[in-house]
XYZ file of C-alpha atoms in Angstrom:
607
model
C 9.074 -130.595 99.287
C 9.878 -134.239 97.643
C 10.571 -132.474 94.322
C 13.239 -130.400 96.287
C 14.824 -133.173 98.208
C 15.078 -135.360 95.152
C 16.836 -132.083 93.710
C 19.073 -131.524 96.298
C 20.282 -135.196 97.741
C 19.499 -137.386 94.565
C 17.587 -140.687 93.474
C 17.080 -143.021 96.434
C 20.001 -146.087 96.566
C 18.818 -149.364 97.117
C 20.213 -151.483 100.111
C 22.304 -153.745 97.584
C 24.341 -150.907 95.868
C 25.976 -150.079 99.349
C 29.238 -151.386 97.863
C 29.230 -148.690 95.340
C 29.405 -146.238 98.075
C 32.912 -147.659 99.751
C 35.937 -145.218 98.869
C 39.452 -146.300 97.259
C 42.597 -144.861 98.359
C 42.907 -141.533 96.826
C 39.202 -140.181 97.227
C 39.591 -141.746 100.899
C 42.785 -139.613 101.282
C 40.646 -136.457 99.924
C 38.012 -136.843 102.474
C 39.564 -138.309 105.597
C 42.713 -136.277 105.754
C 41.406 -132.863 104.822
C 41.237 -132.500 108.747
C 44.847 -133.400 109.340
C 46.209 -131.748 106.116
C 44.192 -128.648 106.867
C 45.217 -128.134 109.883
C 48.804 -127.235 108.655
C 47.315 -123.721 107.590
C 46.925 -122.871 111.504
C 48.892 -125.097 113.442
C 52.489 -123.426 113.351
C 50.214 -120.048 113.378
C 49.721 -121.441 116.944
C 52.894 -121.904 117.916
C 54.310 -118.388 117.101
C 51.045 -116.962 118.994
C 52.299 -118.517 122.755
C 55.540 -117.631 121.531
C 54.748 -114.128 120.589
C 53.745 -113.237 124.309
C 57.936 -113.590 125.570
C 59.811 -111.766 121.827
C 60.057 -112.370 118.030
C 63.467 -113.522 118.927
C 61.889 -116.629 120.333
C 60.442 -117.788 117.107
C 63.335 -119.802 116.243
C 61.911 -122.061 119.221
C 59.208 -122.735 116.671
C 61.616 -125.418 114.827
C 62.634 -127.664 118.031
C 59.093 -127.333 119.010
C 57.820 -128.498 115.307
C 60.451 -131.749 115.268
C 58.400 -132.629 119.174
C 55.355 -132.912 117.142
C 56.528 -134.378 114.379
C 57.328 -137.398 116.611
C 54.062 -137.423 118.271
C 52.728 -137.775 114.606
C 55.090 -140.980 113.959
C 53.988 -142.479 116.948
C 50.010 -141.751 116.176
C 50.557 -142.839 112.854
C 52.275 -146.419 113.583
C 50.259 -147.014 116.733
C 46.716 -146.248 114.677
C 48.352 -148.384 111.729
C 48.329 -151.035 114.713
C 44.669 -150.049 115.714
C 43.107 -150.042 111.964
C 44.484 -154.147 111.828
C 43.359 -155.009 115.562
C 39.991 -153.858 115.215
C 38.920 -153.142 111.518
C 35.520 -152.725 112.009
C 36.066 -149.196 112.673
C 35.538 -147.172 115.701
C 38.798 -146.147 116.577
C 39.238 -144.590 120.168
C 36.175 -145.688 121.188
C 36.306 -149.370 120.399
C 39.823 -149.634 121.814
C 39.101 -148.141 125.043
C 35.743 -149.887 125.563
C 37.497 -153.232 124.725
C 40.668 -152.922 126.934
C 39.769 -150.260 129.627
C 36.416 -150.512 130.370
C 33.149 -149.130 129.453
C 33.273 -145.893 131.172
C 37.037 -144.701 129.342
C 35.229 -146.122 125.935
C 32.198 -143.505 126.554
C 34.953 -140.688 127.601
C 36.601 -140.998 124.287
C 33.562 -141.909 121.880
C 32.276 -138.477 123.523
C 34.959 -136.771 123.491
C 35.182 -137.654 119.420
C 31.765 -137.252 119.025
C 32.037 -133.126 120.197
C 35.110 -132.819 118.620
C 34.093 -134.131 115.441
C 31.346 -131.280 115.612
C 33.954 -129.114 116.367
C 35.745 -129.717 113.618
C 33.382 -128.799 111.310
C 33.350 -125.226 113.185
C 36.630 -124.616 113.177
C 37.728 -125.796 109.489
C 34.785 -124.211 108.284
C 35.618 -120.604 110.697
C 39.335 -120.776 109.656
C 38.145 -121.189 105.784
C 36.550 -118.204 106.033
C 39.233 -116.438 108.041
C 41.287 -117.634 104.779
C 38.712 -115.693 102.598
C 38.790 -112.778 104.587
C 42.096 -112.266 104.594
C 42.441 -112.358 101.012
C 39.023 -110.111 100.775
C 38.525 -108.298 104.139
C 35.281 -106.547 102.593
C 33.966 -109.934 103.746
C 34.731 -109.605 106.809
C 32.315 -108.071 108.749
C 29.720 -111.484 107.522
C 32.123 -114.057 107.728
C 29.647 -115.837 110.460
C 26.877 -116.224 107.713
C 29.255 -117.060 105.618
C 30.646 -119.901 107.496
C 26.961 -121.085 107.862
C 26.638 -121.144 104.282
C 29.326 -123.224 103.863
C 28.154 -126.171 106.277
C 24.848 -126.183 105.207
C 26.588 -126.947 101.617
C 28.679 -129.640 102.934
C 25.615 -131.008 104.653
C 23.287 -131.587 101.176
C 26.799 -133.125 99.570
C 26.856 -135.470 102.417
C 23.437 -136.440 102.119
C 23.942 -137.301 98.508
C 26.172 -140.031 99.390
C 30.069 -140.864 100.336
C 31.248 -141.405 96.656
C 29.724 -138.625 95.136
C 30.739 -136.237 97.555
C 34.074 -137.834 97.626
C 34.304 -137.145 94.099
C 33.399 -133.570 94.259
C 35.896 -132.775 97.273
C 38.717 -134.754 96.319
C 40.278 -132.390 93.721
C 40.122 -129.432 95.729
C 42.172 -131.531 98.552
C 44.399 -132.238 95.846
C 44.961 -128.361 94.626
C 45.841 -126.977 98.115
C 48.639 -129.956 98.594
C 49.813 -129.359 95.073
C 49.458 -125.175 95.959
C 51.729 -126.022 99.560
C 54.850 -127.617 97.675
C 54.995 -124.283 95.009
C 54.727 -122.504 98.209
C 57.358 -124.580 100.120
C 59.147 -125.469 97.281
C 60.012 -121.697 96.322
C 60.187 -120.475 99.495
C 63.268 -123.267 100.046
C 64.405 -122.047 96.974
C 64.535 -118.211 98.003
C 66.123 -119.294 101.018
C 68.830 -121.696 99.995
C 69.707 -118.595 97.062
C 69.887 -115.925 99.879
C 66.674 -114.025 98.449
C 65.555 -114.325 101.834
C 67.589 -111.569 104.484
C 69.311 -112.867 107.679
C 68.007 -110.786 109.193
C 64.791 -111.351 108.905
C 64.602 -114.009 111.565
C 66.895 -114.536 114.758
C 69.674 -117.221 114.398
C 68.722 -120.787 116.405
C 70.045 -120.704 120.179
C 69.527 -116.766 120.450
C 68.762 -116.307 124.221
C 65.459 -114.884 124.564
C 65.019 -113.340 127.756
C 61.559 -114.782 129.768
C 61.536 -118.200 128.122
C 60.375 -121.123 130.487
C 60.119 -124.635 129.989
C 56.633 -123.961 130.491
C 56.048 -121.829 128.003
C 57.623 -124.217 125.659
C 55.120 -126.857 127.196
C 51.934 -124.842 126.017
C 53.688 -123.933 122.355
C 54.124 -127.399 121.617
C 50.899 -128.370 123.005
C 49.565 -125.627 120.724
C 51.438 -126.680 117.559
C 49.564 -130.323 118.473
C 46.572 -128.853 117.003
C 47.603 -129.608 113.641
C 47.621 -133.562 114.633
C 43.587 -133.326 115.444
C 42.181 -135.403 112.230
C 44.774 -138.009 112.469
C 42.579 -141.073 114.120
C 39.721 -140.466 111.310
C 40.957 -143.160 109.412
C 40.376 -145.578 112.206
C 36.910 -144.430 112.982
C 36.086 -144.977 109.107
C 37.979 -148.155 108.119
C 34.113 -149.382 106.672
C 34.058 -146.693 104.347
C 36.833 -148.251 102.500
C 36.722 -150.771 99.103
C 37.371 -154.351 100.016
C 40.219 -154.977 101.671
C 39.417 -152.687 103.910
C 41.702 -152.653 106.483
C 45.082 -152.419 103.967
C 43.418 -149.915 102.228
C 43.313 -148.292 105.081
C 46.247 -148.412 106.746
C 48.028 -147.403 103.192
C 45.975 -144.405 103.195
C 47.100 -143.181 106.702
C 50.439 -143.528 105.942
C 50.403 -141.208 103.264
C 48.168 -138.896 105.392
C 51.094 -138.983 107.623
C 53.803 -138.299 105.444
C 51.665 -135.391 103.664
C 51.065 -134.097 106.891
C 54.741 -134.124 108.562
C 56.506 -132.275 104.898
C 53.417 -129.599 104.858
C 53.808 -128.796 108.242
C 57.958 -128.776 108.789
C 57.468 -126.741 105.521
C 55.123 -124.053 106.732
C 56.877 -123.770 110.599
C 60.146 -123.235 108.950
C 59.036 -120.560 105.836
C 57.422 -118.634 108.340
C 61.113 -118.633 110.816
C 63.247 -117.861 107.733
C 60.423 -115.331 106.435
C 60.038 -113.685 110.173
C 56.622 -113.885 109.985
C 54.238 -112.261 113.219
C 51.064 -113.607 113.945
C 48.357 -111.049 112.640
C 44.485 -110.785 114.188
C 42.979 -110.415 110.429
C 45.842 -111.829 108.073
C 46.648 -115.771 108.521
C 50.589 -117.277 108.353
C 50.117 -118.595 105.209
C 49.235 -115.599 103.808
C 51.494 -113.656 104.508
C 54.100 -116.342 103.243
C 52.922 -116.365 100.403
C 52.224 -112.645 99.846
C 56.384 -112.494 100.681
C 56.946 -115.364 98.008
C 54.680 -114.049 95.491
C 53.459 -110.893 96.043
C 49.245 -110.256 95.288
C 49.452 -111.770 92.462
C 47.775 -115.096 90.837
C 49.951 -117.488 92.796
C 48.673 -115.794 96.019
C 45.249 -116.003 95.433
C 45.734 -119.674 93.993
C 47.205 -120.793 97.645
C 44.628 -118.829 99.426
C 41.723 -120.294 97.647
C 42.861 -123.691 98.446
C 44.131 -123.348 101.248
C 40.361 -121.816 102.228
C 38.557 -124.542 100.209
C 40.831 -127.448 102.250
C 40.167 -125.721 105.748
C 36.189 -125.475 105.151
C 36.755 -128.967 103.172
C 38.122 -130.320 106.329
C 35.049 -130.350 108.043
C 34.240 -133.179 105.587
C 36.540 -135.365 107.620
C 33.964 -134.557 110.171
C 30.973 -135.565 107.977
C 32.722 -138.727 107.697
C 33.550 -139.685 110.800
C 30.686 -138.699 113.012
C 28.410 -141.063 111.142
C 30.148 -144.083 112.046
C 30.944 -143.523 115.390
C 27.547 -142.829 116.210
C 26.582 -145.692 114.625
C 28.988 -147.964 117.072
C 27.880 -145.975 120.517
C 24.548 -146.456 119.063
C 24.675 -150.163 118.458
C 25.765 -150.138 122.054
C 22.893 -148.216 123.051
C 24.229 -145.179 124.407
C 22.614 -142.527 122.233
C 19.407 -142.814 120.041
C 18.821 -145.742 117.513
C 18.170 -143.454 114.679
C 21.240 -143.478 114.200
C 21.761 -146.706 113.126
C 19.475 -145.760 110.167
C 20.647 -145.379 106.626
C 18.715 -142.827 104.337
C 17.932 -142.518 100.959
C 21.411 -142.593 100.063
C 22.817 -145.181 101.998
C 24.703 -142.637 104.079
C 23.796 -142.439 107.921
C 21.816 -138.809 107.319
C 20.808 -138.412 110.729
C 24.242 -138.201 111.920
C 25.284 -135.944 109.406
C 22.281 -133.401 109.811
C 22.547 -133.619 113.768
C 26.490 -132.487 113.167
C 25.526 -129.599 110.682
C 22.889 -128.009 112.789
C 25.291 -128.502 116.178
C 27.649 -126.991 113.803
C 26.171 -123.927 112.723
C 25.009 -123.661 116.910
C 28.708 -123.651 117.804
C 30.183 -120.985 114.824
C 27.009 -118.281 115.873
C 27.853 -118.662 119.487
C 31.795 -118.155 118.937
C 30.826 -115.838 116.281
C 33.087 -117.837 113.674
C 36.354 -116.609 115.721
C 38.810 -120.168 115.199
C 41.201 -118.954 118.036
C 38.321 -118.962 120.713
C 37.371 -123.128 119.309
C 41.040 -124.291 118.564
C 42.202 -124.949 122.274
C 38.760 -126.675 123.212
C 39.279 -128.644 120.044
C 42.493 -130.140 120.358
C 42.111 -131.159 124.044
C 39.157 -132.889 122.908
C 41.117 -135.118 120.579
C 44.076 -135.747 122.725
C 41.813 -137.247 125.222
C 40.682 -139.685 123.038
C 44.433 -140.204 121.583
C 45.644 -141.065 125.345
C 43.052 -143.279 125.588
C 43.474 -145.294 122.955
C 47.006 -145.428 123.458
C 46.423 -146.878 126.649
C 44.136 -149.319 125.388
C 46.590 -150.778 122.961
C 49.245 -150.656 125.678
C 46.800 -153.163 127.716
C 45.963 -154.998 124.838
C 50.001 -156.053 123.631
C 50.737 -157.193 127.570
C 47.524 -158.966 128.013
C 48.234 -160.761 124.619
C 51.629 -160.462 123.966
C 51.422 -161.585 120.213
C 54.523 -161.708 118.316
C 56.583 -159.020 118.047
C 54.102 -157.415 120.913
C 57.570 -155.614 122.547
C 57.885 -153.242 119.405
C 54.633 -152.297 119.556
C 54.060 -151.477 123.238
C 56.866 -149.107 122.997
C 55.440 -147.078 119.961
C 52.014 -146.912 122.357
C 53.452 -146.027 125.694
C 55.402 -142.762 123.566
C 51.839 -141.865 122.014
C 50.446 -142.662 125.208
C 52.743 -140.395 127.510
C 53.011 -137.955 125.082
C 49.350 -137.264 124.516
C 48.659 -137.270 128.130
C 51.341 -134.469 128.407
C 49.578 -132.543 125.918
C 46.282 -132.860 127.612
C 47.779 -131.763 131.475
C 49.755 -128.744 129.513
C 46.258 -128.051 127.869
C 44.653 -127.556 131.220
C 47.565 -126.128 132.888
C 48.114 -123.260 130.303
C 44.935 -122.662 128.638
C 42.011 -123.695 131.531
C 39.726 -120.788 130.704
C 39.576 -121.998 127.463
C 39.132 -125.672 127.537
C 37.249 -125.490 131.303
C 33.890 -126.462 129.502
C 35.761 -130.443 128.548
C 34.983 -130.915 132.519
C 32.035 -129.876 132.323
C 30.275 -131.458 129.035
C 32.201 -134.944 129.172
C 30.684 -135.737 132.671
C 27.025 -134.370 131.441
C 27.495 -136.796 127.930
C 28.577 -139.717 130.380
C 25.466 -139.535 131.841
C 23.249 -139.067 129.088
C 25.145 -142.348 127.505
C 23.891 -143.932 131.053
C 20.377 -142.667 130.808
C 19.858 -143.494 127.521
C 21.364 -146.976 127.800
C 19.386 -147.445 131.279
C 16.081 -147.014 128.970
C 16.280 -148.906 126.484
C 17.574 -152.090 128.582
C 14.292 -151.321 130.676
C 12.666 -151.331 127.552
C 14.361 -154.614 126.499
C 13.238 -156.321 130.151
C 10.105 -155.245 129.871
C 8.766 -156.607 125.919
C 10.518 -159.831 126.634
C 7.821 -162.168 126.425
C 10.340 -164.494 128.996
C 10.260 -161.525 132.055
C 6.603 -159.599 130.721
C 3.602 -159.930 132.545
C 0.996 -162.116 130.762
C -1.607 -160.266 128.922
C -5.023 -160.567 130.239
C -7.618 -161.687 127.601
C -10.017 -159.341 126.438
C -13.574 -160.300 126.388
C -15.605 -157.452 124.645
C -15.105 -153.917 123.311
C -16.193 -150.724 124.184
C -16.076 -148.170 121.532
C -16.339 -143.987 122.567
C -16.472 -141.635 119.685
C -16.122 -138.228 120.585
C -18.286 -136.151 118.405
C -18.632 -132.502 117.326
C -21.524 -132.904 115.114
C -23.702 -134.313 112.650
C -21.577 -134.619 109.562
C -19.895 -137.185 106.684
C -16.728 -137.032 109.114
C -18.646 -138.675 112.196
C -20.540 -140.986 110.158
C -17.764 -142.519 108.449
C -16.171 -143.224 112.175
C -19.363 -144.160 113.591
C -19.586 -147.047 110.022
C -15.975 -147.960 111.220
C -16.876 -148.277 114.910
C -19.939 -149.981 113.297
C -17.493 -152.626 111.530
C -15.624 -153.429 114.814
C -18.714 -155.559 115.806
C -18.097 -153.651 119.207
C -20.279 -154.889 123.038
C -21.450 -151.490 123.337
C -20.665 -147.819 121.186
C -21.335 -145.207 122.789
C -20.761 -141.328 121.304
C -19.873 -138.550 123.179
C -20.602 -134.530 123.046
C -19.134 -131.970 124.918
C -20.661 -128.986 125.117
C -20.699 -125.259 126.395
C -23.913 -124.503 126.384
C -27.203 -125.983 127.681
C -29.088 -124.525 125.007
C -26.664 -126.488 122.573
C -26.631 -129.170 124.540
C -30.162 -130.579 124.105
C -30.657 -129.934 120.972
C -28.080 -131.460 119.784
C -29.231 -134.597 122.035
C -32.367 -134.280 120.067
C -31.060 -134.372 116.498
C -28.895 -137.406 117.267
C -31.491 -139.176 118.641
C -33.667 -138.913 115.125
C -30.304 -139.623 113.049
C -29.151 -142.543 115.208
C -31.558 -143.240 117.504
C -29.642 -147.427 118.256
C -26.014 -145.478 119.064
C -25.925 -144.070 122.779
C -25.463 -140.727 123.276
C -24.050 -139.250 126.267
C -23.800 -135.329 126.188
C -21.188 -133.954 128.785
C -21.141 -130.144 129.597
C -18.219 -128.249 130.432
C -18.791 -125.005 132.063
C -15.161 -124.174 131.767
C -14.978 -124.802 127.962
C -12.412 -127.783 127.645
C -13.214 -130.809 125.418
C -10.021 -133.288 127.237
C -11.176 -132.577 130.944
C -14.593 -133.729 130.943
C -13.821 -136.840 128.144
C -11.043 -137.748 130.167
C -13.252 -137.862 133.583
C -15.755 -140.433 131.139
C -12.973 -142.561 130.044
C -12.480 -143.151 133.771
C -15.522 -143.971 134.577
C -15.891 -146.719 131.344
C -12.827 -147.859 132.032
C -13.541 -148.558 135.620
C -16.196 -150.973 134.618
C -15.595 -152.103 131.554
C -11.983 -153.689 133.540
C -14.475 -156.008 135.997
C -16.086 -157.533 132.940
C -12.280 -157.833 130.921
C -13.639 -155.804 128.335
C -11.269 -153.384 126.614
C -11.849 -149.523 125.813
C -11.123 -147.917 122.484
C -11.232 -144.365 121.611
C -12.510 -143.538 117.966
C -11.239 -140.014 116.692
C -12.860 -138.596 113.496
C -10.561 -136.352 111.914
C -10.998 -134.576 108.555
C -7.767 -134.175 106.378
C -7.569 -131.299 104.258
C -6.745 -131.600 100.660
C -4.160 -128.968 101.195
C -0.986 -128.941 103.993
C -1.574 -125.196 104.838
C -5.043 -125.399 105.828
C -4.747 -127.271 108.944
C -3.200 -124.066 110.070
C -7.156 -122.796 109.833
C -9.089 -125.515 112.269
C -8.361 -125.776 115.852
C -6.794 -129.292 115.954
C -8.859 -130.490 118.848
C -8.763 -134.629 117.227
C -4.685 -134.028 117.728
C -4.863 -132.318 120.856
C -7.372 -135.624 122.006
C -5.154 -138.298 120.798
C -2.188 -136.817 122.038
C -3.013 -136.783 125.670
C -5.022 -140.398 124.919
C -1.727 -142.241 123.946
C -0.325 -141.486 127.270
C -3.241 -143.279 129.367
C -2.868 -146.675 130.259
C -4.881 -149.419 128.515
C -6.769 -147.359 126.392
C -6.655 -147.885 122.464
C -6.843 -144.878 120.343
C -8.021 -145.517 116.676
C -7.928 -142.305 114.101
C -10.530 -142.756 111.178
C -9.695 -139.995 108.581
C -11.756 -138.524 106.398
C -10.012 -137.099 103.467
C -11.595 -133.739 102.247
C -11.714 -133.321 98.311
C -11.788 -129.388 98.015
């Protein structure tokens, strides 16, 4: 099992060598913006689905509905430019709302990013395999497994450490922006050269018969999906080379301008191309089967546009990590973590988001449609709040040049919250479970935190009760028999220079009983020997009755009780699948019993 994990995650780093692990500006780029530049490949897919429902001839809505996000994304990308200097130690939403709004709007978005950062690993890694499908739909019919596959991949590379997975993700990042401007690029080209027919698409201000404002509301909201990724950068500014926060601000910038020409490029290909929506074909590729027919070019855009969507779930590997970190530092979920593993990354975030992962695509059955809507709302949450945050923070400081920036957080802030009331107004049966999960995480945070501050009260030595001294020992040794295993406990229990050592037997029989009473008393006729019979065959029922009654008086006298357990080890892992366990079933229930000391002596077997 060692051999494998050194195989599969590498050497152990040691704690000084964390530097090597930061990320410069293009392999940062790679890995925190596959989510927002991956997102192009379904977000104006989105759009034409609500639109869809009222004609084709309301497609053309699809470009005044693409220039409404693409100001959302300036005003996310200048007003998390503004978070990544105010608070570069990272934690985005959740540090910004904490520190301005409270503690309860801080726990709504770090939850909120903390599901939707497992969420996107299921949908990048569902709509990568939709991608492969499409190109391949003999695949089809497994593309669940297949999606598994893929995240259990990710997860090793993300064990192995930041910079080496960086390294092996980056290029293919790279490819699929490099495949989207020969796609865009020639598909201008067709157009502006009339290769492209008229009539392919209906002219801008057609009236389309059925078209509401409110539809328009849920198509834009829709398109929003491709924004989800954008605040990754914030949440991560720690995994950047020294200095980070420049770095990092430099790098969302060109996320943002990547993401705003791939994504005016796809909405409009796909109105000048009249492309429909299709259940088992994606946008893309039928835009590119119109540019280039199934030929090399095709399949070059759909493999990278498959590797970048399953690769955006790396954004998620990223992220994840370090906001749990920060709500764990807090202590509002589990310590562990806080803990680095054997390659400095935080693995116990980044296994606990593969496994809740893989949970997610088997329950939705890998279908990116049914996880988009609950995905996006869970991100624009977060982007409200933080919005609001800042707004707080630029009137309570009012630093120079603090009118500039409110305004570029109060039109992220109102637009965001738009998004999220169209989200529940329009799509409700699909992003219902948000109301239900987000009050359930709040009070796990609580819980959690509640805990370990009553563990905190209680071990300070300042609040603690004193400890009473202990004046003797008692030692009981459960026994089973007469072998090397209960001799080497009983020399231990020997050792402890102990008031008093007394052995006990339980048995099921009387027969068995006294003579086994009699062959203790010729091997160790000085050790005590109190045989206990149970007529009802359990070992932990009548020890646990004894314990009582030795602790009962061995607390008048100050004297304190401990429990030796003999326990054989076998040479081999497998065969303690062959003994009954009864030493672990006896310390187990021991350790919850109050002022009692459990001691386990092994005895390692050689054969």
């Amino acid at each position: 099992m060692f051999s494998l994990k050194r195989l599969l995650i590498g050497r152990p780093l040691k704690s000084n060598e964390a530097g090597e692990q930061k990320l410069n500006k293009k392999k940062a780029l790679a890995i925190l913006s596959s989510d927002a530049l991956s997102s192009v490949a379904y977000g104006p897919e989105q759009i034409l689905l609500v639109l869809v429902t009222v004609s084709t001839l309301a497609f053309w809505y699809s470009v005044p509905i693409a220039i409404g996000v693409l100001i959302l994304l300036a005003a996310l990308i200048l007003s998390y430019r503004q978070i990544i200097f105010a608070y570069p130690q990272g934690g985005g939403a959740y540090v910004v709302s904490k520190t301005n709004l409270g503690k309860y709007s801080g726990l709504i978005a770090g939850g909120s990013l903390l599901v939707d950062y497992i969420l996107t690993v299921a949908v990048s890694v569902s709509a990568g395999t939709d991608a492969i499908t499409s190109a391949f739909p003999v695949l089809h019919d497994d593309k669940v497994w297949i999606a598994v596959l893929f995240v259990l991949i990710l997860t090793v590379l993300n064990l192995r450490g930041v910079t080496e997975s960086a390294s092996v993700l980056a290029y293919p990042v790279y490819l699929f922006v490099i495949a989207l401007f020969i796609l865009i690029g020639v598909g201008l080209f067709n157009i502006v050269t009339g290769k492209i027919s008229p009539e392919l698409h209906p002219s801008i201000g057609t009236p389309v018969a059925g078209i509401s404002l409110f539809l328009l509301l849920r198509a834009f909201s829709s398109g929003c999906s491709a924004l989800t990724g954008v605040e990754a950068i914030s949440n991560a500014i720690p995994n950047f080379k020294d200095p980070a926060p420049n770095n990092a601000a430099k790098t969302l910038m060109a996320m943002g301008t990547l993401l705003a020409i791939l994504f005016s490029g796809i909405v409009l290909l796909a109105y000048y191309y009249g492309v429909s929506p299709m259940a088992e074909v994606t946008v893309v590729s039928q835009i590119a089967e119109q540019t280039f027919g199934r030929h090399l070019v095709y399949y070059f855009i759909q493999g990278t546009t498959a590797l970048i969507l399953i690769l955006a779930a790396n954004t998620g590997y990223s992220a994840f990590p370090l906001l749990a970190v920060n709500l764990a530092k807090d202590k509002f979920i589990p310590r562990m973590f806080t803990v680095r593993g054997d390659r400095l990354g935080y693995s116990n975030g980044i296994m606990i988001l593969g496994l809740l992962s893989i949970a997610l695509i088997i329950v939705f059955g890998a279908q990116t449609e049914h996880l988009i809507p609950l995905y996006a709302v869970g991100v624009f949450i977060p982007f409200t709040l933080s919005q609001t945050g800042m707004m707080v923070k630029w009137i309570r400081e009012k630093p120079k040049g603090w009118g500039v920036k409110l305004t570029i957080n109060s039109i992220g802030a109102l637009i965001s919250f738009i998004v999220v009331l169209v989200f529940f107004l329009t799509k409700f049966s699909q992003v219902w479970p948000v109301l239900i999960f987000l009050p359930i995480m709040l009070l796990i945070f609580h819980q959690i935190r509640k805990h370990y501050d009553a563990i905190a009260d209680q071990l300070r030595l300042s609040t603690c009760e004193p400890a009473v001294p202990v004046e003797g020992n008692v030692i009981i040794l459960p026994v089973a028999g007469i072998t090397h295993v209960v001799e080497n406990s009983l020399n231990y229990a020997k050792a402890l220079a102990a008031h008093q050592i007394i052995a006990v037997y339980v048995s099921f029989d009387k027969e068995e009983e006294a003579a086994f009473a009699k062959k203790w008393k010729e091997w160790q006729p000085d050790i005590r020997l109190v045989t206990l019979y149970s007529p009802y065959r359990s070992i932990i029922g009548p020890l646990s009755k004894f314990i009582d009654t030795i602790q009962y008086k061995a607390k008048e006298a100050n004297y304190e009780v401990t429990v030796v357990i003999p326990q054989f080890i076998p040479k081999k892992g497998w065969h303690n699948a062959l003994h009954n366990q009864s030493s672990l079933m006896i310390r187990t229930h021991l350790l919850y019993r109050k002022n009692v000391v459990v001691t386990t002596v092994p005895y390692h077997l050689k054969k």
